[in-house]
mmCIF file of N, CA and C in Angstrom:
data_model
loop_
_atom_site.group_PDB
_atom_site.id
_atom_site.type_symbol
_atom_site.label_atom_id
_atom_site.label_comp_id
_atom_site.label_asym_id
_atom_site.label_seq_id
_atom_site.Cartn_x
_atom_site.Cartn_y
_atom_site.Cartn_z
ATOM 1 N N ARG A 17 1.289 -55.713 69.147
ATOM 2 C CA ARG A 17 0.060 -54.933 69.171
ATOM 3 C C ARG A 17 -0.751 -55.255 67.914
ATOM 4 N N GLU A 18 -2.044 -55.513 68.102
ATOM 5 C CA GLU A 18 -2.913 -55.863 66.974
ATOM 6 C C GLU A 18 -3.409 -54.600 66.275
ATOM 7 N N PRO A 19 -3.583 -54.679 64.940
ATOM 8 C CA PRO A 19 -4.094 -53.507 64.214
ATOM 9 C C PRO A 19 -5.559 -53.252 64.583
ATOM 10 N N GLY A 20 -5.941 -51.980 64.570
ATOM 11 C CA GLY A 20 -7.319 -51.599 64.883
ATOM 12 C C GLY A 20 -8.246 -51.866 63.705
ATOM 13 N N PRO A 21 -9.541 -51.611 63.890
ATOM 14 C CA PRO A 21 -10.516 -51.887 62.834
ATOM 15 C C PRO A 21 -10.269 -51.103 61.549
ATOM 16 N N ARG A 22 -9.824 -49.862 61.685
ATOM 17 C CA ARG A 22 -9.576 -49.061 60.472
ATOM 18 C C ARG A 22 -8.386 -49.605 59.693
ATOM 19 N N ALA A 23 -7.358 -50.012 60.417
ATOM 20 C CA ALA A 23 -6.180 -50.581 59.758
ATOM 21 C C ALA A 23 -6.553 -51.887 59.064
ATOM 22 N N LEU A 24 -7.379 -52.698 59.715
ATOM 23 C CA LEU A 24 -7.835 -53.947 59.089
ATOM 24 C C LEU A 24 -8.648 -53.665 57.823
ATOM 25 N N ALA A 25 -9.482 -52.659 57.876
ATOM 26 C CA ALA A 25 -10.289 -52.298 56.701
ATOM 27 C C ALA A 25 -9.387 -51.847 55.554
ATOM 28 N N ARG A 26 -8.345 -51.048 55.878
ATOM 29 C CA ARG A 26 -7.418 -50.609 54.824
ATOM 30 C C ARG A 26 -6.679 -51.790 54.220
ATOM 31 N N MET A 27 -6.284 -52.754 55.065
ATOM 32 C CA MET A 27 -5.587 -53.942 54.548
ATOM 33 C C MET A 27 -6.510 -54.729 53.618
ATOM 34 N N ARG A 28 -7.773 -54.892 54.014
ATOM 35 C CA ARG A 28 -8.724 -55.616 53.155
ATOM 36 C C ARG A 28 -8.953 -54.871 51.839
ATOM 37 N N ASP A 29 -9.020 -53.536 51.918
ATOM 38 C CA ASP A 29 -9.177 -52.742 50.699
ATOM 39 C C ASP A 29 -7.999 -52.967 49.757
ATOM 40 N N ARG A 30 -6.781 -53.019 50.322
ATOM 41 C CA ARG A 30 -5.594 -53.261 49.502
ATOM 42 C C ARG A 30 -5.646 -54.644 48.868
ATOM 43 N N GLN A 31 -6.109 -55.634 49.643
ATOM 44 C CA GLN A 31 -6.210 -56.993 49.110
ATOM 45 C C GLN A 31 -7.195 -57.049 47.944
ATOM 46 N N VAL A 32 -8.330 -56.373 48.082
ATOM 47 C CA VAL A 32 -9.314 -56.352 46.994
ATOM 48 C C VAL A 32 -8.718 -55.666 45.778
ATOM 49 N N THR A 33 -8.008 -54.552 46.006
ATOM 50 C CA THR A 33 -7.381 -53.828 44.899
ATOM 51 C C THR A 33 -6.338 -54.711 44.213
ATOM 52 N N GLU A 34 -5.547 -55.434 44.987
ATOM 53 C CA GLU A 34 -4.550 -56.331 44.398
ATOM 54 C C GLU A 34 -5.226 -57.440 43.602
ATOM 55 N N TYR A 35 -6.303 -57.972 44.109
ATOM 56 C CA TYR A 35 -7.001 -59.061 43.432
ATOM 57 C C TYR A 35 -7.571 -58.601 42.085
ATOM 58 N N PHE A 36 -8.157 -57.397 42.076
ATOM 59 C CA PHE A 36 -8.755 -56.899 40.850
ATOM 60 C C PHE A 36 -7.752 -56.170 39.955
ATOM 61 N N GLY A 37 -6.506 -56.098 40.364
ATOM 62 C CA GLY A 37 -5.477 -55.456 39.542
ATOM 63 C C GLY A 37 -5.526 -53.956 39.667
ATOM 64 N N LYS A 38 -5.386 -53.255 38.521
ATOM 65 C CA LYS A 38 -5.325 -51.799 38.523
ATOM 66 C C LYS A 38 -6.674 -51.164 38.809
ATOM 67 N N LEU A 39 -7.707 -51.927 38.725
ATOM 68 C CA LEU A 39 -9.036 -51.412 39.033
ATOM 69 C C LEU A 39 -9.063 -51.027 40.504
ATOM 70 N N THR A 40 -9.305 -49.764 40.781
ATOM 71 C CA THR A 40 -9.343 -49.341 42.180
ATOM 72 C C THR A 40 -10.776 -49.467 42.672
ATOM 73 N N ILE A 41 -10.978 -50.436 43.528
ATOM 74 C CA ILE A 41 -12.305 -50.698 44.054
ATOM 75 C C ILE A 41 -12.161 -50.976 45.544
ATOM 76 N N SER A 42 -12.996 -50.369 46.314
ATOM 77 C CA SER A 42 -12.915 -50.588 47.757
ATOM 78 C C SER A 42 -13.670 -51.857 48.126
ATOM 79 N N ARG A 43 -13.388 -52.337 49.297
ATOM 80 C CA ARG A 43 -14.068 -53.538 49.792
ATOM 81 C C ARG A 43 -15.577 -53.291 49.870
ATOM 82 N N ARG A 44 -15.962 -52.099 50.330
ATOM 83 C CA ARG A 44 -17.389 -51.771 50.429
ATOM 84 C C ARG A 44 -18.069 -51.819 49.073
ATOM 85 N N THR A 45 -17.421 -51.255 48.064
ATOM 86 C CA THR A 45 -17.990 -51.245 46.722
ATOM 87 C C THR A 45 -18.121 -52.655 46.190
ATOM 88 N N ALA A 46 -17.120 -53.483 46.440
ATOM 89 C CA ALA A 46 -17.163 -54.868 45.977
ATOM 90 C C ALA A 46 -18.303 -55.631 46.634
ATOM 91 N N VAL A 47 -18.445 -55.460 47.949
ATOM 92 C CA VAL A 47 -19.523 -56.140 48.669
ATOM 93 C C VAL A 47 -20.876 -55.638 48.188
ATOM 94 N N ALA A 48 -21.017 -54.325 48.006
ATOM 95 C CA ALA A 48 -22.282 -53.772 47.529
ATOM 96 C C ALA A 48 -22.635 -54.319 46.146
ATOM 97 N N ALA A 49 -21.636 -54.451 45.280
ATOM 98 C CA ALA A 49 -21.874 -54.988 43.938
ATOM 99 C C ALA A 49 -22.313 -56.447 44.011
ATOM 100 N N LEU A 50 -21.676 -57.218 44.888
ATOM 101 C CA LEU A 50 -22.073 -58.624 45.049
ATOM 102 C C LEU A 50 -23.492 -58.750 45.570
ATOM 103 N N ILE A 51 -23.848 -57.927 46.553
ATOM 104 C CA ILE A 51 -25.199 -57.971 47.103
ATOM 105 C C ILE A 51 -26.209 -57.563 46.044
ATOM 106 N N ALA A 52 -25.933 -56.485 45.319
ATOM 107 C CA ALA A 52 -26.856 -56.027 44.275
ATOM 108 C C ALA A 52 -27.035 -57.094 43.204
ATOM 109 N N GLY A 53 -25.947 -57.765 42.839
ATOM 110 C CA GLY A 53 -26.045 -58.840 41.850
ATOM 111 C C GLY A 53 -26.879 -59.998 42.356
ATOM 112 N N GLY A 54 -26.700 -60.348 43.621
ATOM 113 C CA GLY A 54 -27.490 -61.432 44.206
ATOM 114 C C GLY A 54 -28.964 -61.093 44.270
ATOM 115 N N VAL A 55 -29.276 -59.849 44.644
ATOM 116 C CA VAL A 55 -30.679 -59.420 44.700
ATOM 117 C C VAL A 55 -31.285 -59.433 43.307
ATOM 118 N N ALA A 56 -30.548 -58.951 42.322
ATOM 119 C CA ALA A 56 -31.061 -58.935 40.950
ATOM 120 C C ALA A 56 -31.296 -60.361 40.440
ATOM 121 N N ALA A 57 -30.385 -61.259 40.755
ATOM 122 C CA ALA A 57 -30.543 -62.649 40.324
ATOM 123 C C ALA A 57 -31.746 -63.292 40.996
ATOM 124 N N TYR A 58 -31.924 -62.993 42.295
ATOM 125 C CA TYR A 58 -33.066 -63.555 43.028
ATOM 126 C C TYR A 58 -34.373 -62.998 42.478
ATOM 127 N N ALA A 59 -34.428 -61.690 42.222
ATOM 128 C CA ALA A 59 -35.651 -61.063 41.735
ATOM 129 C C ALA A 59 -36.017 -61.573 40.344
ATOM 130 N N GLY A 60 -35.029 -61.931 39.555
ATOM 131 C CA GLY A 60 -35.305 -62.389 38.201
ATOM 132 C C GLY A 60 -35.533 -63.885 38.096
ATOM 133 N N SER A 61 -35.424 -64.600 39.209
ATOM 134 C CA SER A 61 -35.595 -66.050 39.153
ATOM 135 C C SER A 61 -37.042 -66.419 38.881
ATOM 136 N N ALA A 62 -37.240 -67.642 38.407
ATOM 137 C CA ALA A 62 -38.583 -68.109 38.073
ATOM 138 C C ALA A 62 -39.436 -68.184 39.323
ATOM 139 N N ARG A 63 -40.718 -67.903 39.149
ATOM 140 C CA ARG A 63 -41.635 -67.963 40.278
ATOM 141 C C ARG A 63 -42.043 -69.392 40.556
ATOM 142 N N ALA A 64 -42.347 -69.653 41.795
ATOM 143 C CA ALA A 64 -42.802 -70.991 42.178
ATOM 144 C C ALA A 64 -44.231 -71.199 41.697
ATOM 145 N N ASP A 65 -44.587 -72.442 41.505
ATOM 146 C CA ASP A 65 -45.965 -72.751 41.120
ATOM 147 C C ASP A 65 -46.900 -72.344 42.251
ATOM 148 N N MET A 66 -48.114 -71.921 41.868
ATOM 149 C CA MET A 66 -49.104 -71.550 42.869
ATOM 150 C C MET A 66 -49.509 -72.777 43.669
ATOM 151 N N LEU A 67 -49.576 -72.629 44.964
ATOM 152 C CA LEU A 67 -50.002 -73.703 45.835
ATOM 153 C C LEU A 67 -51.450 -73.476 46.247
ATOM 154 N N ASP A 68 -52.132 -74.557 46.564
ATOM 155 C CA ASP A 68 -53.471 -74.400 47.109
ATOM 156 C C ASP A 68 -53.319 -73.833 48.512
ATOM 157 N N VAL A 69 -53.967 -72.712 48.758
ATOM 158 C CA VAL A 69 -53.874 -72.100 50.078
ATOM 159 C C VAL A 69 -55.164 -72.350 50.843
ATOM 160 N N GLU A 70 -55.028 -72.389 52.137
ATOM 161 C CA GLU A 70 -56.178 -72.637 52.999
ATOM 162 C C GLU A 70 -57.223 -71.538 52.842
ATOM 163 N N LYS A 71 -56.742 -70.311 52.728
ATOM 164 C CA LYS A 71 -57.625 -69.149 52.630
ATOM 165 C C LYS A 71 -56.936 -68.132 51.742
ATOM 166 N N ASP A 72 -57.613 -67.676 50.698
ATOM 167 C CA ASP A 72 -56.949 -66.727 49.803
ATOM 168 C C ASP A 72 -57.422 -65.287 49.986
ATOM 169 N N GLU A 73 -58.482 -65.078 50.757
ATOM 170 C CA GLU A 73 -58.937 -63.721 51.061
ATOM 171 C C GLU A 73 -58.579 -63.419 52.512
ATOM 172 N N LEU A 74 -57.682 -62.474 52.683
ATOM 173 C CA LEU A 74 -57.156 -62.172 54.013
ATOM 174 C C LEU A 74 -57.403 -60.726 54.400
ATOM 175 N N LYS A 75 -57.598 -60.514 55.693
ATOM 176 C CA LYS A 75 -57.788 -59.174 56.232
ATOM 177 C C LYS A 75 -56.674 -58.920 57.235
ATOM 178 N N PHE A 76 -55.815 -57.931 56.953
ATOM 179 C CA PHE A 76 -54.698 -57.590 57.826
ATOM 180 C C PHE A 76 -54.947 -56.241 58.485
ATOM 181 N N GLY A 77 -54.621 -56.154 59.764
ATOM 182 C CA GLY A 77 -54.729 -54.895 60.480
ATOM 183 C C GLY A 77 -53.370 -54.238 60.608
ATOM 184 N N PHE A 78 -53.406 -52.936 60.822
ATOM 185 C CA PHE A 78 -52.164 -52.188 61.012
ATOM 186 C C PHE A 78 -52.445 -50.891 61.747
ATOM 187 N N ILE A 79 -51.413 -50.339 62.333
ATOM 188 C CA ILE A 79 -51.463 -49.023 62.954
ATOM 189 C C ILE A 79 -50.796 -48.062 61.971
ATOM 190 N N LYS A 80 -51.353 -46.883 61.821
ATOM 191 C CA LYS A 80 -50.844 -45.928 60.834
ATOM 192 C C LYS A 80 -49.513 -45.322 61.271
ATOM 193 N N LEU A 81 -48.460 -46.106 61.100
ATOM 194 C CA LEU A 81 -47.095 -45.669 61.381
ATOM 195 C C LEU A 81 -46.218 -46.060 60.199
ATOM 196 N N THR A 82 -45.061 -45.454 60.093
ATOM 197 C CA THR A 82 -44.210 -45.719 58.931
ATOM 198 C C THR A 82 -43.706 -47.154 58.864
ATOM 199 N N ASP A 83 -43.640 -47.846 59.994
ATOM 200 C CA ASP A 83 -43.100 -49.202 59.945
ATOM 201 C C ASP A 83 -44.077 -50.213 59.369
ATOM 202 N N MET A 84 -45.287 -49.762 58.999
ATOM 203 C CA MET A 84 -46.195 -50.663 58.293
ATOM 204 C C MET A 84 -46.018 -50.555 56.780
ATOM 205 N N ALA A 85 -45.032 -49.784 56.364
ATOM 206 C CA ALA A 85 -44.784 -49.552 54.935
ATOM 207 C C ALA A 85 -44.644 -50.829 54.115
ATOM 208 N N PRO A 86 -43.991 -51.893 54.609
ATOM 209 C CA PRO A 86 -43.906 -53.102 53.788
ATOM 210 C C PRO A 86 -45.280 -53.664 53.388
ATOM 211 N N LEU A 87 -46.245 -53.589 54.294
ATOM 212 C CA LEU A 87 -47.600 -54.037 53.944
ATOM 213 C C LEU A 87 -48.203 -53.157 52.850
ATOM 214 N N ALA A 88 -48.065 -51.845 53.005
ATOM 215 C CA ALA A 88 -48.632 -50.916 52.031
ATOM 216 C C ALA A 88 -47.971 -51.088 50.666
ATOM 217 N N VAL A 89 -46.666 -51.226 50.647
ATOM 218 C CA VAL A 89 -45.952 -51.392 49.376
ATOM 219 C C VAL A 89 -46.347 -52.707 48.709
ATOM 220 N N ALA A 90 -46.386 -53.781 49.481
ATOM 221 C CA ALA A 90 -46.776 -55.081 48.921
ATOM 222 C C ALA A 90 -48.186 -55.026 48.357
ATOM 223 N N TYR A 91 -49.073 -54.323 49.042
ATOM 224 C CA TYR A 91 -50.461 -54.188 48.577
ATOM 225 C C TYR A 91 -50.520 -53.367 47.285
ATOM 226 N N GLU A 92 -49.869 -52.214 47.296
ATOM 227 C CA GLU A 92 -49.904 -51.322 46.131
ATOM 228 C C GLU A 92 -49.212 -51.910 44.903
ATOM 229 N N LYS A 93 -48.130 -52.636 45.112
ATOM 230 C CA LYS A 93 -47.383 -53.223 43.993
ATOM 231 C C LYS A 93 -47.992 -54.537 43.508
ATOM 232 N N GLY A 94 -49.003 -55.045 44.214
ATOM 233 C CA GLY A 94 -49.664 -56.273 43.783
ATOM 234 C C GLY A 94 -48.934 -57.548 44.149
ATOM 235 N N TYR A 95 -48.018 -57.472 45.138
ATOM 236 C CA TYR A 95 -47.255 -58.660 45.522
ATOM 237 C C TYR A 95 -48.151 -59.749 46.113
ATOM 238 N N PHE A 96 -49.168 -59.359 46.856
ATOM 239 C CA PHE A 96 -50.078 -60.349 47.425
ATOM 240 C C PHE A 96 -50.815 -61.090 46.308
ATOM 241 N N GLU A 97 -51.330 -60.335 45.352
ATOM 242 C CA GLU A 97 -52.062 -60.949 44.238
ATOM 243 C C GLU A 97 -51.157 -61.844 43.403
ATOM 244 N N ASP A 98 -49.892 -61.467 43.271
ATOM 245 C CA ASP A 98 -48.934 -62.310 42.548
ATOM 246 C C ASP A 98 -48.832 -63.695 43.181
ATOM 247 N N GLU A 99 -49.064 -63.758 44.483
ATOM 248 C CA GLU A 99 -48.994 -65.025 45.206
ATOM 249 C C GLU A 99 -50.364 -65.676 45.370
ATOM 250 N N GLY A 100 -51.375 -65.117 44.712
ATOM 251 C CA GLY A 100 -52.716 -65.697 44.787
ATOM 252 C C GLY A 100 -53.486 -65.321 46.035
ATOM 253 N N LEU A 101 -53.099 -64.231 46.681
ATOM 254 C CA LEU A 101 -53.769 -63.780 47.898
ATOM 255 C C LEU A 101 -54.476 -62.459 47.646
ATOM 256 N N PHE A 102 -55.684 -62.351 48.142
ATOM 257 C CA PHE A 102 -56.466 -61.129 48.003
ATOM 258 C C PHE A 102 -56.590 -60.516 49.391
ATOM 259 N N VAL A 103 -55.817 -59.460 49.603
ATOM 260 C CA VAL A 103 -55.645 -58.882 50.927
ATOM 261 C C VAL A 103 -56.374 -57.555 51.047
ATOM 262 N N THR A 104 -57.001 -57.377 52.213
ATOM 263 C CA THR A 104 -57.596 -56.103 52.586
ATOM 264 C C THR A 104 -56.824 -55.584 53.782
ATOM 265 N N LEU A 105 -56.414 -54.326 53.727
ATOM 266 C CA LEU A 105 -55.699 -53.712 54.846
ATOM 267 C C LEU A 105 -56.658 -52.816 55.613
ATOM 268 N N GLU A 106 -56.724 -53.012 56.926
ATOM 269 C CA GLU A 106 -57.619 -52.222 57.771
ATOM 270 C C GLU A 106 -56.850 -51.498 58.858
ATOM 271 N N PRO A 107 -56.907 -50.163 58.864
ATOM 272 C CA PRO A 107 -56.237 -49.428 59.938
ATOM 273 C C PRO A 107 -56.960 -49.664 61.265
ATOM 274 N N GLN A 108 -56.194 -49.724 62.341
ATOM 275 C CA GLN A 108 -56.752 -49.949 63.668
ATOM 276 C C GLN A 108 -56.429 -48.757 64.564
ATOM 277 N N ALA A 109 -57.238 -48.568 65.593
ATOM 278 C CA ALA A 109 -57.095 -47.403 66.469
ATOM 279 C C ALA A 109 -55.906 -47.507 67.416
ATOM 280 N N ASN A 110 -55.634 -48.712 67.932
ATOM 281 C CA ASN A 110 -54.551 -48.850 68.902
ATOM 282 C C ASN A 110 -54.043 -50.282 68.908
ATOM 283 N N TRP A 111 -52.910 -50.498 69.588
ATOM 284 C CA TRP A 111 -52.264 -51.808 69.588
ATOM 285 C C TRP A 111 -53.121 -52.867 70.286
ATOM 286 N N LYS A 112 -53.798 -52.484 71.371
ATOM 287 C CA LYS A 112 -54.627 -53.442 72.113
ATOM 288 C C LYS A 112 -55.783 -53.920 71.240
ATOM 289 N N GLY A 113 -56.453 -52.997 70.574
ATOM 290 C CA GLY A 113 -57.560 -53.366 69.691
ATOM 291 C C GLY A 113 -57.097 -54.248 68.544
ATOM 292 N N LEU A 114 -55.942 -53.958 68.027
ATOM 293 C CA LEU A 114 -55.365 -54.756 66.950
ATOM 294 C C LEU A 114 -55.148 -56.198 67.399
ATOM 295 N N LEU A 115 -54.503 -56.358 68.559
ATOM 296 C CA LEU A 115 -54.243 -57.692 69.089
ATOM 297 C C LEU A 115 -55.546 -58.430 69.387
ATOM 298 N N ASP A 116 -56.502 -57.749 70.007
ATOM 299 C CA ASP A 116 -57.785 -58.387 70.326
ATOM 300 C C ASP A 116 -58.497 -58.881 69.069
ATOM 301 N N ARG A 117 -58.458 -58.116 67.993
ATOM 302 C CA ARG A 117 -59.130 -58.521 66.744
ATOM 303 C C ARG A 117 -58.415 -59.693 66.071
ATOM 304 N N VAL A 118 -57.099 -59.799 66.257
ATOM 305 C CA VAL A 118 -56.381 -60.973 65.745
ATOM 306 C C VAL A 118 -56.768 -62.200 66.566
ATOM 307 N N ILE A 119 -56.834 -62.035 67.892
ATOM 308 C CA ILE A 119 -57.173 -63.147 68.772
ATOM 309 C C ILE A 119 -58.579 -63.677 68.484
ATOM 310 N N THR A 120 -59.535 -62.767 68.284
ATOM 311 C CA THR A 120 -60.916 -63.198 68.042
ATOM 312 C C THR A 120 -61.137 -63.691 66.615
ATOM 313 N N GLY A 121 -60.178 -63.476 65.745
ATOM 314 C CA GLY A 121 -60.308 -63.942 64.373
ATOM 315 C C GLY A 121 -60.940 -62.939 63.431
ATOM 316 N N GLU A 122 -61.215 -61.731 63.924
ATOM 317 C CA GLU A 122 -61.761 -60.693 63.041
ATOM 318 C C GLU A 122 -60.731 -60.264 61.999
ATOM 319 N N LEU A 123 -59.448 -60.350 62.376
ATOM 320 C CA LEU A 123 -58.350 -60.079 61.452
ATOM 321 C C LEU A 123 -57.574 -61.374 61.268
ATOM 322 N N ASP A 124 -57.147 -61.617 60.042
ATOM 323 C CA ASP A 124 -56.365 -62.827 59.757
ATOM 324 C C ASP A 124 -54.906 -62.664 60.152
ATOM 325 N N GLY A 125 -54.467 -61.448 60.231
ATOM 326 C CA GLY A 125 -53.085 -61.173 60.594
ATOM 327 C C GLY A 125 -52.932 -59.693 60.838
ATOM 328 N N ALA A 126 -51.751 -59.296 61.280
ATOM 329 C CA ALA A 126 -51.537 -57.885 61.556
ATOM 330 C C ALA A 126 -50.062 -57.570 61.648
ATOM 331 N N HIS A 127 -49.775 -56.326 61.358
ATOM 332 C CA HIS A 127 -48.467 -55.759 61.647
ATOM 333 C C HIS A 127 -48.581 -55.291 63.088
ATOM 334 N N MET A 128 -47.758 -55.844 63.964
ATOM 335 C CA MET A 128 -47.856 -55.446 65.375
ATOM 336 C C MET A 128 -46.491 -55.443 66.031
ATOM 337 N N LEU A 129 -46.475 -54.951 67.230
ATOM 338 C CA LEU A 129 -45.238 -54.944 68.007
ATOM 339 C C LEU A 129 -44.777 -56.376 68.215
ATOM 340 N N ALA A 130 -43.492 -56.612 68.102
ATOM 341 C CA ALA A 130 -42.950 -57.973 68.170
ATOM 342 C C ALA A 130 -43.285 -58.668 69.482
ATOM 343 N N GLY A 131 -43.337 -57.937 70.556
ATOM 344 C CA GLY A 131 -43.602 -58.547 71.852
ATOM 345 C C GLY A 131 -45.054 -58.852 72.128
ATOM 346 N N GLN A 132 -45.973 -58.300 71.338
ATOM 347 C CA GLN A 132 -47.397 -58.483 71.619
ATOM 348 C C GLN A 132 -47.848 -59.935 71.628
ATOM 349 N N PRO A 133 -47.591 -60.708 70.574
ATOM 350 C CA PRO A 133 -48.062 -62.099 70.621
ATOM 351 C C PRO A 133 -47.384 -62.907 71.723
ATOM 352 N N LEU A 134 -46.108 -62.612 71.985
ATOM 353 C CA LEU A 134 -45.406 -63.315 73.051
ATOM 354 C C LEU A 134 -46.018 -62.986 74.408
ATOM 355 N N ALA A 135 -46.286 -61.716 74.651
ATOM 356 C CA ALA A 135 -46.869 -61.299 75.921
ATOM 357 C C ALA A 135 -48.262 -61.898 76.095
ATOM 358 N N ALA A 136 -49.041 -61.964 75.028
ATOM 359 C CA ALA A 136 -50.398 -62.508 75.119
ATOM 360 C C ALA A 136 -50.376 -63.995 75.476
ATOM 361 N N THR A 137 -49.370 -64.713 75.009
ATOM 362 C CA THR A 137 -49.319 -66.142 75.306
ATOM 363 C C THR A 137 -48.991 -66.416 76.771
ATOM 364 N N ILE A 138 -48.339 -65.475 77.435
ATOM 365 C CA ILE A 138 -48.054 -65.669 78.861
ATOM 366 C C ILE A 138 -49.052 -64.915 79.734
ATOM 367 N N GLY A 139 -50.068 -64.319 79.116
ATOM 368 C CA GLY A 139 -51.138 -63.671 79.870
ATOM 369 C C GLY A 139 -50.878 -62.240 80.262
ATOM 370 N N PHE A 140 -49.928 -61.588 79.649
ATOM 371 C CA PHE A 140 -49.644 -60.196 79.963
ATOM 372 C C PHE A 140 -50.525 -59.295 79.111
ATOM 373 N N GLY A 141 -51.426 -58.542 79.736
ATOM 374 C CA GLY A 141 -52.326 -57.661 78.994
ATOM 375 C C GLY A 141 -53.579 -58.369 78.535
ATOM 376 N N THR A 142 -53.417 -59.357 77.700
ATOM 377 C CA THR A 142 -54.517 -60.163 77.165
ATOM 378 C C THR A 142 -54.065 -61.602 77.192
ATOM 379 N N LYS A 143 -54.974 -62.497 77.509
ATOM 380 C CA LYS A 143 -54.620 -63.928 77.520
ATOM 381 C C LYS A 143 -55.074 -64.542 76.215
ATOM 382 N N ALA A 144 -54.155 -65.184 75.534
ATOM 383 C CA ALA A 144 -54.490 -65.839 74.264
ATOM 384 C C ALA A 144 -53.547 -66.991 74.001
ATOM 385 N N HIS A 145 -54.063 -67.983 73.314
ATOM 386 C CA HIS A 145 -53.226 -69.084 72.857
ATOM 387 C C HIS A 145 -52.908 -68.794 71.402
ATOM 388 N N ILE A 146 -51.704 -68.339 71.142
ATOM 389 C CA ILE A 146 -51.303 -67.986 69.783
ATOM 390 C C ILE A 146 -50.281 -68.990 69.318
ATOM 391 N N VAL A 147 -50.523 -69.550 68.160
ATOM 392 C CA VAL A 147 -49.612 -70.554 67.605
ATOM 393 C C VAL A 147 -48.694 -69.887 66.629
#
């Protein structure tokens, strides 16, 4: 009979404890520490040289929902400007209007439902050639 997932987790915890000696550390804590160290190392790494961009002034659309938070945080923290981009965020009334404005070029990009651009390319709802 094979051990279940909890038994396997306990065995891995014991292995980590044996490896680190008397230091009692769980596998989860060890993995979390490794991930945190990797993120800190990545965040502190040197920035890449600025590249010439095709367009540095961009207009992004979004719907006022919590899942647009990455755009808002990047805008407020100046991450776009750090990369040489000057971004304007424009709230949109609905998903259809958002997609239509991206298709017509009124918006340079948008936070949208993952299926929207795919559906538009096959003619569902709106017909568009999206690359």
